[in-house]
PDB file of C-alpha atoms and ligand atoms in Angstrom:
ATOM      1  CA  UNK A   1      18.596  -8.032  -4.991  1.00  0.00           C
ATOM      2  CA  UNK A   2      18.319 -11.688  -5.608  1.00  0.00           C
ATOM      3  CA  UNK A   3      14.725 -13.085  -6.368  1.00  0.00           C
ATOM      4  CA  UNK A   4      13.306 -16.412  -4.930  1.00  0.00           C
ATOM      5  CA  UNK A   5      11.180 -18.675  -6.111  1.00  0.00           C
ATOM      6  CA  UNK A   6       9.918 -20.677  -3.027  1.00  0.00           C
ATOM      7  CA  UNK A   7       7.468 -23.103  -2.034  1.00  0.00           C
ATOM      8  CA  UNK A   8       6.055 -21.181   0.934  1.00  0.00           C
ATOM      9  CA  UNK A   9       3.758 -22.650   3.673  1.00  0.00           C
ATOM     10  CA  UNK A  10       0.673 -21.340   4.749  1.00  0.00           C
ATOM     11  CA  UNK A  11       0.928 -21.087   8.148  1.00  0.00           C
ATOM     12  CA  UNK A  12      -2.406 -19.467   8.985  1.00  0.00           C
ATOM     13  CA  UNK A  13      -4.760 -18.102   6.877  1.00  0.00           C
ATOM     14  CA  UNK A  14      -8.483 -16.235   8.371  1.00  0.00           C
ATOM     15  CA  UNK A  15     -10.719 -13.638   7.251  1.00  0.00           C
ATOM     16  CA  UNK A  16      -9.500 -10.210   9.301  1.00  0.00           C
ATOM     17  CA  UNK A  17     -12.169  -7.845   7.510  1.00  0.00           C
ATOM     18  CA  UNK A  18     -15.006  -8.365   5.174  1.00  0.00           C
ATOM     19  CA  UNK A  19     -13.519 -10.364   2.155  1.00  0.00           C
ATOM     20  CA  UNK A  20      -9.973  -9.012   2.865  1.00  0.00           C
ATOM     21  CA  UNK A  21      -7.942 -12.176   4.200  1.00  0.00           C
ATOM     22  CA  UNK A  22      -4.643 -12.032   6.478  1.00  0.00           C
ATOM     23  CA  UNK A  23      -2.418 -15.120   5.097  1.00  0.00           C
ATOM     24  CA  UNK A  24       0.867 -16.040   6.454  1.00  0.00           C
ATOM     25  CA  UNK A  25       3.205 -18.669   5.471  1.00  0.00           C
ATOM     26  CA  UNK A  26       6.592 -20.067   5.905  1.00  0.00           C
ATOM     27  CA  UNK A  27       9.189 -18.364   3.635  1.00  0.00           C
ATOM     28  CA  UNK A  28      12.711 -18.118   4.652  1.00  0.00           C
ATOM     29  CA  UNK A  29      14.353 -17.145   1.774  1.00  0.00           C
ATOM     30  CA  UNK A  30      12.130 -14.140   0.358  1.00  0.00           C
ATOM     31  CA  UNK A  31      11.393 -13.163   4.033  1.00  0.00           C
ATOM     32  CA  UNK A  32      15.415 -12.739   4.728  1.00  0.00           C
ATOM     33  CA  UNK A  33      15.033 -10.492   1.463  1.00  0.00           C
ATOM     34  CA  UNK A  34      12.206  -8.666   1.358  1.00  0.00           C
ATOM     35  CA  UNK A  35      11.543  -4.677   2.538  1.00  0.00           C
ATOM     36  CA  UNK A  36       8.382  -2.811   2.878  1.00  0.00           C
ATOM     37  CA  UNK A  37       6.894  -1.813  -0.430  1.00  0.00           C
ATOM     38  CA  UNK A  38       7.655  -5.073  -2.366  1.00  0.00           C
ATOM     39  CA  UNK A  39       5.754  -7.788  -2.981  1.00  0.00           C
ATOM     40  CA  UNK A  40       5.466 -11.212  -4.590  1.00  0.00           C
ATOM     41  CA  UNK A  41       3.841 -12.717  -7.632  1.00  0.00           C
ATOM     42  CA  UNK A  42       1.915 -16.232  -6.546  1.00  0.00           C
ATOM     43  CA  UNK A  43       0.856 -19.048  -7.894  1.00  0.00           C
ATOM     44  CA  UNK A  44      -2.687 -19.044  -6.769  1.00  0.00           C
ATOM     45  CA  UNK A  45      -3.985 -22.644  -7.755  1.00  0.00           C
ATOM     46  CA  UNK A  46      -2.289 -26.019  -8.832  1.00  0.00           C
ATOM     47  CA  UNK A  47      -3.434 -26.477 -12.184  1.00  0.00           C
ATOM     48  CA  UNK A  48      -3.598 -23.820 -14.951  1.00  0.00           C
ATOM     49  CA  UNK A  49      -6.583 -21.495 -13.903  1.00  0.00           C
ATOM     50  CA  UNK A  50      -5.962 -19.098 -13.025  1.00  0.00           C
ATOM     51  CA  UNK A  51      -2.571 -19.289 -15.398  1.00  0.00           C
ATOM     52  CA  UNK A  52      -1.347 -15.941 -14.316  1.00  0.00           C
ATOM     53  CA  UNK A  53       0.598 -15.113 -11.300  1.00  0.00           C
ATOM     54  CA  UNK A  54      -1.001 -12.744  -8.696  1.00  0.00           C
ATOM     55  CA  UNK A  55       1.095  -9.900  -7.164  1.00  0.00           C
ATOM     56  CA  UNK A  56       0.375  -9.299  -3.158  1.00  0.00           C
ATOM     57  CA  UNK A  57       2.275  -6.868  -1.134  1.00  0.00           C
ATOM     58  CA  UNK A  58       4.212  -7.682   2.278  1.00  0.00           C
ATOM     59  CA  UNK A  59       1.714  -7.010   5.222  1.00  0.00           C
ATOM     60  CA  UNK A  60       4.715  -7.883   7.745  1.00  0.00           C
ATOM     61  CA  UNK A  61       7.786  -9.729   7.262  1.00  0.00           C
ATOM     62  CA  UNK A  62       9.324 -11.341   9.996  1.00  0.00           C
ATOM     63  CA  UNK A  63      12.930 -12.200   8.703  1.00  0.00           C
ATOM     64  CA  UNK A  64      14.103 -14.267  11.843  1.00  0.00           C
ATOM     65  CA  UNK A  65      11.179 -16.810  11.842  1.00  0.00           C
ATOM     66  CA  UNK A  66      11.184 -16.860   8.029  1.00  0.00           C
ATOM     67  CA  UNK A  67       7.595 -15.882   7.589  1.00  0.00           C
ATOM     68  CA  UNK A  68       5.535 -13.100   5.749  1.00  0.00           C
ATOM     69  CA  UNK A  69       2.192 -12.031   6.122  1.00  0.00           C
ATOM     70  CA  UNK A  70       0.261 -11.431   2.792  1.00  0.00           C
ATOM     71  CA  UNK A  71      -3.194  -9.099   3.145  1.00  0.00           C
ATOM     72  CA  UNK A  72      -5.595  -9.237   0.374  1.00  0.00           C
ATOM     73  CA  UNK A  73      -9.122  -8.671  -0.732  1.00  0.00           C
ATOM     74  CA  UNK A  74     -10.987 -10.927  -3.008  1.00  0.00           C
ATOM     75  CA  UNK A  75     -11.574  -9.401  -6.282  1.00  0.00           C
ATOM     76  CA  UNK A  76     -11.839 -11.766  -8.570  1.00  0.00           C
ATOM     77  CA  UNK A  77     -11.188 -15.457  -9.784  1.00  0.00           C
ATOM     78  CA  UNK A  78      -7.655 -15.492  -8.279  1.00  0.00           C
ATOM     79  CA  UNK A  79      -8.249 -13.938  -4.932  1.00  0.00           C
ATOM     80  CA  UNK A  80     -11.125 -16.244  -4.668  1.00  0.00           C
ATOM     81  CA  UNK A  81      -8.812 -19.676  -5.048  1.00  0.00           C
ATOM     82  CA  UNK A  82      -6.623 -17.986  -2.672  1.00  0.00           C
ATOM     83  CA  UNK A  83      -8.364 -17.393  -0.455  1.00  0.00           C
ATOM     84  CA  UNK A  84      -9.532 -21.481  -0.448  1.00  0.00           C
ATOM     85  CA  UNK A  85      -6.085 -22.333   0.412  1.00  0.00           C
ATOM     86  CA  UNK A  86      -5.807 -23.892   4.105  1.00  0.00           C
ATOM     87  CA  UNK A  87      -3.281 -24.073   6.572  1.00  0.00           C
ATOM     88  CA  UNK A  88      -0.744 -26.889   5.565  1.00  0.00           C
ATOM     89  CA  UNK A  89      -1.077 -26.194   1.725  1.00  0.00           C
ATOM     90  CA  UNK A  90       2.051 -24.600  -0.029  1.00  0.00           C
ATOM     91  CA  UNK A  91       2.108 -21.699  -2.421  1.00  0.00           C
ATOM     92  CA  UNK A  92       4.792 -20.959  -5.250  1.00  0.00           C
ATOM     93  CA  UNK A  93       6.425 -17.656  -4.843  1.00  0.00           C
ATOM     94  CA  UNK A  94       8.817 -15.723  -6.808  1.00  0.00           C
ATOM     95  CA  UNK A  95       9.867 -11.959  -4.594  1.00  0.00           C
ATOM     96  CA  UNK A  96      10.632 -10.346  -3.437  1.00  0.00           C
ATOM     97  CA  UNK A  97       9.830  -7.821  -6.499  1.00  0.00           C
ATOM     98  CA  UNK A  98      10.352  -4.495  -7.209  1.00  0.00           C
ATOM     99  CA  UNK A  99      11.430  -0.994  -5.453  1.00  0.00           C
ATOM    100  CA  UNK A 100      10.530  -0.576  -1.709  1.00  0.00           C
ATOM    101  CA  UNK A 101       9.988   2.231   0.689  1.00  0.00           C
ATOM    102  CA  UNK A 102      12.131   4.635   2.480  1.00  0.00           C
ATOM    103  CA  UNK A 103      12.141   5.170   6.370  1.00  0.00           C
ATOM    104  CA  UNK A 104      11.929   8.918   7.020  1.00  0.00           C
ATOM    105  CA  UNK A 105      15.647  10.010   8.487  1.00  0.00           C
ATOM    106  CA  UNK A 106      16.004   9.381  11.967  1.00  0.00           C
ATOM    107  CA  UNK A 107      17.296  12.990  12.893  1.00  0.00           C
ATOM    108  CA  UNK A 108      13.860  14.218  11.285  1.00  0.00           C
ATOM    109  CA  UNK A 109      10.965  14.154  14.065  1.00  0.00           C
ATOM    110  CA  UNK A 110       8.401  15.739  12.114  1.00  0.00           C
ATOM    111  CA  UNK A 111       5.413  14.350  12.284  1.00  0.00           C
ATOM    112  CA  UNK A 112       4.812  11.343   9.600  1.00  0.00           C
ATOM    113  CA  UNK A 113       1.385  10.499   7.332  1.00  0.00           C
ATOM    114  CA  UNK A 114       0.580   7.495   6.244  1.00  0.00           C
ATOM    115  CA  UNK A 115      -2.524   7.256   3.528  1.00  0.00           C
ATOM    116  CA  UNK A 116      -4.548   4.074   2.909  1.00  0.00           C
ATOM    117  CA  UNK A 117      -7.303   3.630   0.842  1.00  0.00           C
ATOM    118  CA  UNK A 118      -9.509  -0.156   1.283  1.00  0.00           C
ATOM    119  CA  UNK A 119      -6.426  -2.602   1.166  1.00  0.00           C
ATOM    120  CA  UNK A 120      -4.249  -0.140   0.191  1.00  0.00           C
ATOM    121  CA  UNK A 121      -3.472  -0.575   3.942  1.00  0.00           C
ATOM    122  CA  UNK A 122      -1.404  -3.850   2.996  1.00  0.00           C
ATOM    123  CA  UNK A 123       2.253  -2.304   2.271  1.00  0.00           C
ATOM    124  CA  UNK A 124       1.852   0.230   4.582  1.00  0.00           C
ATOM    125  CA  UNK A 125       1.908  -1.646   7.649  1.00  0.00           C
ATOM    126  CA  UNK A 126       5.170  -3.097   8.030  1.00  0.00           C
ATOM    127  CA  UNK A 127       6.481   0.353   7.223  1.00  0.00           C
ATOM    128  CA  UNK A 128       4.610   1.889  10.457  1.00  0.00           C
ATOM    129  CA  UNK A 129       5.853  -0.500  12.475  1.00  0.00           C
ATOM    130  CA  UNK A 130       9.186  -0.422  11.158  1.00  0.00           C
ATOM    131  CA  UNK A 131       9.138   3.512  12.234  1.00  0.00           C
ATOM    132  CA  UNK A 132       7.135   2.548  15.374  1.00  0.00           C
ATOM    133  CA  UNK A 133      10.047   0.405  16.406  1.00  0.00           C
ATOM    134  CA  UNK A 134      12.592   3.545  15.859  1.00  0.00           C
ATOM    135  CA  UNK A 135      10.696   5.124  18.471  1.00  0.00           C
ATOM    136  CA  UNK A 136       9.144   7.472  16.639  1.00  0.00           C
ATOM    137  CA  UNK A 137       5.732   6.231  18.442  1.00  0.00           C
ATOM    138  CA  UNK A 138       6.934   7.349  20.887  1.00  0.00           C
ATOM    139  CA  UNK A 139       5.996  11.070  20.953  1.00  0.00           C
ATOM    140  CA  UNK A 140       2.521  11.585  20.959  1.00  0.00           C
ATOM    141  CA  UNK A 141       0.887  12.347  17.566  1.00  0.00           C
ATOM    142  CA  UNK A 142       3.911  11.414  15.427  1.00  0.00           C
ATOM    143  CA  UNK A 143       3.029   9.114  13.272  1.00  0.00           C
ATOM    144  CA  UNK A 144      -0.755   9.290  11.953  1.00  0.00           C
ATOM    145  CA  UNK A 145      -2.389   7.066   9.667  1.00  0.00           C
ATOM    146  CA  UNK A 146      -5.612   8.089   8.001  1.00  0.00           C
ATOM    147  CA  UNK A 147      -7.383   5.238   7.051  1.00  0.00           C
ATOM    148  CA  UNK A 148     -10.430   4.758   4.418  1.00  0.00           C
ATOM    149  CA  UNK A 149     -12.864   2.124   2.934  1.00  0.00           C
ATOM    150  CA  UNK A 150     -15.916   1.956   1.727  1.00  0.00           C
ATOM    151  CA  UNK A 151     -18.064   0.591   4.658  1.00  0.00           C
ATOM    152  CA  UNK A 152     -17.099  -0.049   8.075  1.00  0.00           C
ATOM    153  CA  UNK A 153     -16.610  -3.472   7.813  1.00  0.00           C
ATOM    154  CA  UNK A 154     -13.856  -3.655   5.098  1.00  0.00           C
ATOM    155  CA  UNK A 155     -11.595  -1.722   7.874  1.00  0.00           C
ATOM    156  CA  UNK A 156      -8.934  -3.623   9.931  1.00  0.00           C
ATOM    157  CA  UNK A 157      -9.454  -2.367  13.132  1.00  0.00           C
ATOM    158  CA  UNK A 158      -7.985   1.154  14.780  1.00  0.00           C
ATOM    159  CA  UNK A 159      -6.189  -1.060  17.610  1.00  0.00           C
ATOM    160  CA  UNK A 160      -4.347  -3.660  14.981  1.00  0.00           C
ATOM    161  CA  UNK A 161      -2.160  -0.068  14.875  1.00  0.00           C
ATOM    162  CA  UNK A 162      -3.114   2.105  18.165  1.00  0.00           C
ATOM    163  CA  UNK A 163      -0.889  -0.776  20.110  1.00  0.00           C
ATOM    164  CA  UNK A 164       2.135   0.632  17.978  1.00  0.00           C
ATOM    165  CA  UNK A 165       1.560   4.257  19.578  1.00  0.00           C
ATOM    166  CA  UNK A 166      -0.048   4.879  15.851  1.00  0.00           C
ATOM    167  CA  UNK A 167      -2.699   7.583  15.990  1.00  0.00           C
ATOM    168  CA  UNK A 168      -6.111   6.464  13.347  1.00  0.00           C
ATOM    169  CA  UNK A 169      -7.602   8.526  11.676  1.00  0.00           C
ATOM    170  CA  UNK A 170     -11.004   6.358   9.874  1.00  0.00           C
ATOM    171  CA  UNK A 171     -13.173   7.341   7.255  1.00  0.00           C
ATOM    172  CA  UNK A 172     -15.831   5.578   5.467  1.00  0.00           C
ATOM    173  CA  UNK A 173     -17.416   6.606   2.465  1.00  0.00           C
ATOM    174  CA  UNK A 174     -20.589   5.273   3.734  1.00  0.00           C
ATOM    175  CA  UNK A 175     -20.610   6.757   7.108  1.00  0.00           C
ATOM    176  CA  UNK A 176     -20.619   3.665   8.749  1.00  0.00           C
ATOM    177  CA  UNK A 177     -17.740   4.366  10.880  1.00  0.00           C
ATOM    178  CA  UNK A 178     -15.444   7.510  11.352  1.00  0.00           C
ATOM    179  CA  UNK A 179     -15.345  10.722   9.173  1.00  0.00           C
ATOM    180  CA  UNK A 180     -18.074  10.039   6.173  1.00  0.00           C
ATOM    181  CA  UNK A 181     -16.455  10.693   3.283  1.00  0.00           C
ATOM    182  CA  UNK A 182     -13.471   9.927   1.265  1.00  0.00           C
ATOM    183  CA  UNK A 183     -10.012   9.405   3.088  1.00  0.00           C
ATOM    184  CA  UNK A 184      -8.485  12.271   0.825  1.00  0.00           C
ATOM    185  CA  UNK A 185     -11.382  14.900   2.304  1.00  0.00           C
ATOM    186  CA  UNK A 186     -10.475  13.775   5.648  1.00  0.00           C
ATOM    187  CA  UNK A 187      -7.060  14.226   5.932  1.00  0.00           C
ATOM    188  CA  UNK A 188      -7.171  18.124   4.144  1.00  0.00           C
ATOM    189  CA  UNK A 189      -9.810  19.192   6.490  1.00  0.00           C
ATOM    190  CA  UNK A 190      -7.445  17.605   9.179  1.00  0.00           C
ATOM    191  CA  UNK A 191      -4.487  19.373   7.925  1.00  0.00           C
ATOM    192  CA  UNK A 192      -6.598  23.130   7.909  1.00  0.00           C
ATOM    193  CA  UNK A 193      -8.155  22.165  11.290  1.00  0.00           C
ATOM    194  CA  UNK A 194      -5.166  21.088  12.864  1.00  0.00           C
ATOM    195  CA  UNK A 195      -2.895  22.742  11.137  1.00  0.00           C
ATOM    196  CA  UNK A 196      -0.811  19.498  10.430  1.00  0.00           C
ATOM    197  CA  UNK A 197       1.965  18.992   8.501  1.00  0.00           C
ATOM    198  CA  UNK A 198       3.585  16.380   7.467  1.00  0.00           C
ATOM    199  CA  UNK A 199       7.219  15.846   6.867  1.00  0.00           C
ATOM    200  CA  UNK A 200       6.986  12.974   4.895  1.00  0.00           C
ATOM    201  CA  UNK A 201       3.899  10.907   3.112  1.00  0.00           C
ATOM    202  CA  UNK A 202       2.945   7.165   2.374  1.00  0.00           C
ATOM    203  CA  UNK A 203       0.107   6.538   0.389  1.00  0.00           C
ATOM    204  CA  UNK A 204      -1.284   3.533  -0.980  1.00  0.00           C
ATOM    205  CA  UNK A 205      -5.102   3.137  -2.241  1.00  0.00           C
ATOM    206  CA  UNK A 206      -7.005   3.209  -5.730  1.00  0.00           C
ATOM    207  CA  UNK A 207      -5.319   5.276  -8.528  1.00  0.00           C
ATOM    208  CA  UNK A 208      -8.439   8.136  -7.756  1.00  0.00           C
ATOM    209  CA  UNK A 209      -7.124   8.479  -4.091  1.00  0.00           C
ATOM    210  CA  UNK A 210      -3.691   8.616  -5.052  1.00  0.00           C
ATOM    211  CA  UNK A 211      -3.979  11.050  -7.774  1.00  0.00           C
ATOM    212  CA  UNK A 212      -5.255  13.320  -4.923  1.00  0.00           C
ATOM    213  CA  UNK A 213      -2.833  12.788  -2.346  1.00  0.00           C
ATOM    214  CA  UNK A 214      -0.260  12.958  -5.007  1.00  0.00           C
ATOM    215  CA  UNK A 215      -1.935  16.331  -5.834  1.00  0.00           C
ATOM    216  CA  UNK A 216      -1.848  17.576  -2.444  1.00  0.00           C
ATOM    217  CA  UNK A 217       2.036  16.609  -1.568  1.00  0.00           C
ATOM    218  CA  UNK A 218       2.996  18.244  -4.361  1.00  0.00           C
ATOM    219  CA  UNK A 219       1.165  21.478  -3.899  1.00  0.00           C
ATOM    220  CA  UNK A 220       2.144  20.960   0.104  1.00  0.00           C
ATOM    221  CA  UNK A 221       6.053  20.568  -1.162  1.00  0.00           C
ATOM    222  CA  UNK A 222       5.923  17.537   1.175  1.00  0.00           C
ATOM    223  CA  UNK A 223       8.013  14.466  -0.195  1.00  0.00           C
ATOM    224  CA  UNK A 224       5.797  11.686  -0.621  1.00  0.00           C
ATOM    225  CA  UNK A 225       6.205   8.277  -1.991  1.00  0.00           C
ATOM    226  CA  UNK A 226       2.874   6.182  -3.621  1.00  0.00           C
ATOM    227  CA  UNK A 227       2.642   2.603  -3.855  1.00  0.00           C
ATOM    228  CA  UNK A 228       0.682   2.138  -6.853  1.00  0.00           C
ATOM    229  CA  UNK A 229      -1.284  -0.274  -8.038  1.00  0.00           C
ATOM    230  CA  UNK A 230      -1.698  -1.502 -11.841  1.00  0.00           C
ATOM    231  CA  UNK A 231      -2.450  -4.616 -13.501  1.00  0.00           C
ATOM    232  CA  UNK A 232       0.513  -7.552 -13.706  1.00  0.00           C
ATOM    233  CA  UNK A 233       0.519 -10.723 -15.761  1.00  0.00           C
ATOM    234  CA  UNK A 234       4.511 -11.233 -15.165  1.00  0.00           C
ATOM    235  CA  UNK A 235       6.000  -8.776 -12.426  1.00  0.00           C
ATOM    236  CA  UNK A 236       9.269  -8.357 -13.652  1.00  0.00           C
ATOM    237  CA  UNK A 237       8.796  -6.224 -16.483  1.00  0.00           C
ATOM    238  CA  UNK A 238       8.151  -8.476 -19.170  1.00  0.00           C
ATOM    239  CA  UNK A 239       4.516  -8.528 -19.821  1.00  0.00           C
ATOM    240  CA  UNK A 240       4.509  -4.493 -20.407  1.00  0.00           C
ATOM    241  CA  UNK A 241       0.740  -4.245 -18.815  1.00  0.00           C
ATOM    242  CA  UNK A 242       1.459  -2.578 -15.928  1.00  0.00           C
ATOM    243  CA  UNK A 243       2.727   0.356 -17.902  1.00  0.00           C
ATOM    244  CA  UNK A 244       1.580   4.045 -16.573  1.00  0.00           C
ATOM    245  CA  UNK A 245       2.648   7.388 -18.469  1.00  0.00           C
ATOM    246  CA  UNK A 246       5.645   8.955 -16.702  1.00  0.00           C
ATOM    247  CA  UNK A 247       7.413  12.397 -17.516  1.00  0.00           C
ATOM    248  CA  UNK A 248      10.237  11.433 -20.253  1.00  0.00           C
ATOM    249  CA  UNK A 249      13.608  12.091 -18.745  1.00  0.00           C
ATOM    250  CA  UNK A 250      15.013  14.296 -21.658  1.00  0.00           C
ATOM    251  CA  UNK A 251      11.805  15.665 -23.713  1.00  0.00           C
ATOM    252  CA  UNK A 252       8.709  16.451 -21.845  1.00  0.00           C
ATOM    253  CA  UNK A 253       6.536  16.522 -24.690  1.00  0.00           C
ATOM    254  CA  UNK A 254       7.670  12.818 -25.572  1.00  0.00           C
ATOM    255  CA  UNK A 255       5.236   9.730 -24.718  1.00  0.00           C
ATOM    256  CA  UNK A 256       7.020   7.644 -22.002  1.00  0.00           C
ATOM    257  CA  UNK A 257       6.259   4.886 -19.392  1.00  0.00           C
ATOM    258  CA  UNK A 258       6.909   3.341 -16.416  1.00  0.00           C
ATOM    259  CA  UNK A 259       6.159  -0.028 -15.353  1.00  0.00           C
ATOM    260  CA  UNK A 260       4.967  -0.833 -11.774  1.00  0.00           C
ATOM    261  CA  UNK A 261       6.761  -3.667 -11.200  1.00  0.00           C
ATOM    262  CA  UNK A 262       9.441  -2.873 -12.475  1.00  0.00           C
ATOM    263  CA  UNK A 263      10.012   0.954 -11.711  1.00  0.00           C
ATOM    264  CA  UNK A 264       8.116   0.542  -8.793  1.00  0.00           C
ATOM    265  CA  UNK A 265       5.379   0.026  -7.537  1.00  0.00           C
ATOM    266  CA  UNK A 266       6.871   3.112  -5.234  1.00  0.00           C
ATOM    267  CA  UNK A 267       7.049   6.313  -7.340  1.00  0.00           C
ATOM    268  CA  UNK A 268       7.145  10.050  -6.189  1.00  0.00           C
ATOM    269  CA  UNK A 269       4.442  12.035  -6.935  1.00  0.00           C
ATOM    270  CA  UNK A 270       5.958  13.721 -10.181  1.00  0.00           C
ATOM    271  CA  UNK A 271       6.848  10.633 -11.500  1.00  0.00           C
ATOM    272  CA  UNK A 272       3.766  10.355 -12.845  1.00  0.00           C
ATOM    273  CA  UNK A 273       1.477  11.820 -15.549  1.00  0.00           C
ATOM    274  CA  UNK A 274      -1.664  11.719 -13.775  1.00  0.00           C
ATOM    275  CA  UNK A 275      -2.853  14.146 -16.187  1.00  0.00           C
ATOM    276  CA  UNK A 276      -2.873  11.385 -18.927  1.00  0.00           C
ATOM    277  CA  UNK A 277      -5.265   8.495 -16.683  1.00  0.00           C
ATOM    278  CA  UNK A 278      -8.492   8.500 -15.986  1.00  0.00           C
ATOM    279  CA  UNK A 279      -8.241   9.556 -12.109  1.00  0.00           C
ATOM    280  CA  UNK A 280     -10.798  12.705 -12.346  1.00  0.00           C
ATOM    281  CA  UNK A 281     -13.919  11.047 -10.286  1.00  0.00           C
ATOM    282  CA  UNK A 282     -13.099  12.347  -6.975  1.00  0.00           C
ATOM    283  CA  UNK A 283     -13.787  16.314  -5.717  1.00  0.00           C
ATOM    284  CA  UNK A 284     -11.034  18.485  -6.380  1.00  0.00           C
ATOM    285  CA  UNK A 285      -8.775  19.239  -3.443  1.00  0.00           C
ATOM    286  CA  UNK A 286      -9.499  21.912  -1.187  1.00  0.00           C
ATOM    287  CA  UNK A 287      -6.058  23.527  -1.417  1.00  0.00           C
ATOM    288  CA  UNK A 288      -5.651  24.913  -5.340  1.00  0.00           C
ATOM    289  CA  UNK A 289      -2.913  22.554  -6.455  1.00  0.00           C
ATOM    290  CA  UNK A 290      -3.123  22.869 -10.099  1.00  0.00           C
TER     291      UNK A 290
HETATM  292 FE1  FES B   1       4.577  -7.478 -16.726  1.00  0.00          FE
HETATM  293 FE2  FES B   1       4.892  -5.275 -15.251  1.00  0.00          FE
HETATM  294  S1  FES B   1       3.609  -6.933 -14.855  1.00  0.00           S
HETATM  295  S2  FES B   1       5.728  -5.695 -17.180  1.00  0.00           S
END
């Protein structure tokens, strides 16, 4: 898949949820490229600082207008310029980069989870739709999306996705709106209460929530694919920082790595050594996946 580098124009750019921002611009070339999952490295101010490239996800991608929507939350330096950047203004781009997600199969009507942690939510959206739009919305209680942050007002609200026949499920870990605790809790005691399951999971949130959900799938045997998140200087595997420890193909005992924007940033659950990073903070499941 070819990748761009563009001069992309901000469109519109406004605050959606506390310090998370909703940006889109003018892209024709990576839009008629890009897929759910991938996402673009940008140049986030003129000059040289920030120097380094900042990867954001595609919130929506709208290939026959030529525009993309990029969510993000300020978390530093770089989010911060970006989030300066006014209608008008142009951004460098280079994407779209890396693997993307798969649609469940048509013929399979089983019932579909989508996980999102804080703005985790970002790649996951245009994927929902995308399965909203094969009608899968359309039978009640298809497609769910359990939905966490930390406070209530870091969450996008339940009707941006509700109008897509999307059923939210909202935690907080505050309390402050929906189930109190973390999103992982909340969809386990959902799954025993309900007795839902899945036929296919979406995750995307810190590496702690993922490590869980990861957990979970595979214990579940439900297939599951996790956009993770790591640090990037470069985004096409040059940089080697966005390495995480992966099984070895021929000698399990062997060190190996993938890179996230390379390999991914989709991986299945087992692609991963969670075992080797530092993903322990959270409860253990309630099912005994180990
Ligand atoms: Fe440089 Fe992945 S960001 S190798």
């Amino acid at each position: 898949m070819p990748k761009i580098q563009e001069h992309a124009v901000i469109v519109d750019h406004r605050e959606v949820a506390e310090r998370t921002y909703l940006m889109r611009l003018k892209s024709p070339g990576i839009a008629r490229e890009a897929s759910p999952g991938q996402f673009v490295m940008a140049r986030v101010a003129k000059g040289l600082d920030p120097l380094l490239r900042r990867p954001l996800s595609f919130h929506r991608i709208f290939a026959e207008s030529g525009t993309i929507e990029l969510l993000y939350r300020i978390v530093g330096k770089g989010t911060l310029c970006l989030s300066k950047c006014l209608p008008g203004s142009g951004i460098d781009l280079v994407g779209p980069l890396g693997n993307g997600f798969t649609l469940p199969d048509r013929r399979d009507l089983s019932p579909v989870a989508f996980v999102a942690g804080g703005i985790g939510i970002a790649p996951l959206c245009e994927l929902i739709v995308r399965l909203a739009l094969t009608g899968a919305a359309a039978k009640p209680d298809r497609i769910h999306l359990f939905y966490g942050a930390r406070t209530a007002a870091e969450l996008l609200p339940a009707e941006y996705f509700e109008r897509w026949g999307i059923r939210v499920h909202s935690s907080t870990d505050d309390g402050s709106f929906g189930y109190h605790g973390y999103v992982t809790r909340l969809i386990e005691e959902f799954s025993v209460a309900e007795d839902f399951r899945p036929g296919a999971i979406y995750a995307c949130g810190p590496l702690d929530m993922q490590f869980h959900v990861a957990k979970w799938a595979l214990a579940q045997n439900i297939p599951a694919e996790l956009s993770l998140e790591s640090l990037m200087a470069c985004g096409i595997g040059a940089c080697l920082g966005c390495a995480l420890p992966s099984a070895h193909p021929g000698d399990p005992a062997a060190d190996h790595y993938v890179h996230v924007c390379k390999d991914g940033p989709i991986f299945s659950p087992g692609a991963i050594q969670w075992q080797k990073m530092q993903t322990h903070r959270l409860p253990p499941p309630i099912f005994p996946c180990d």
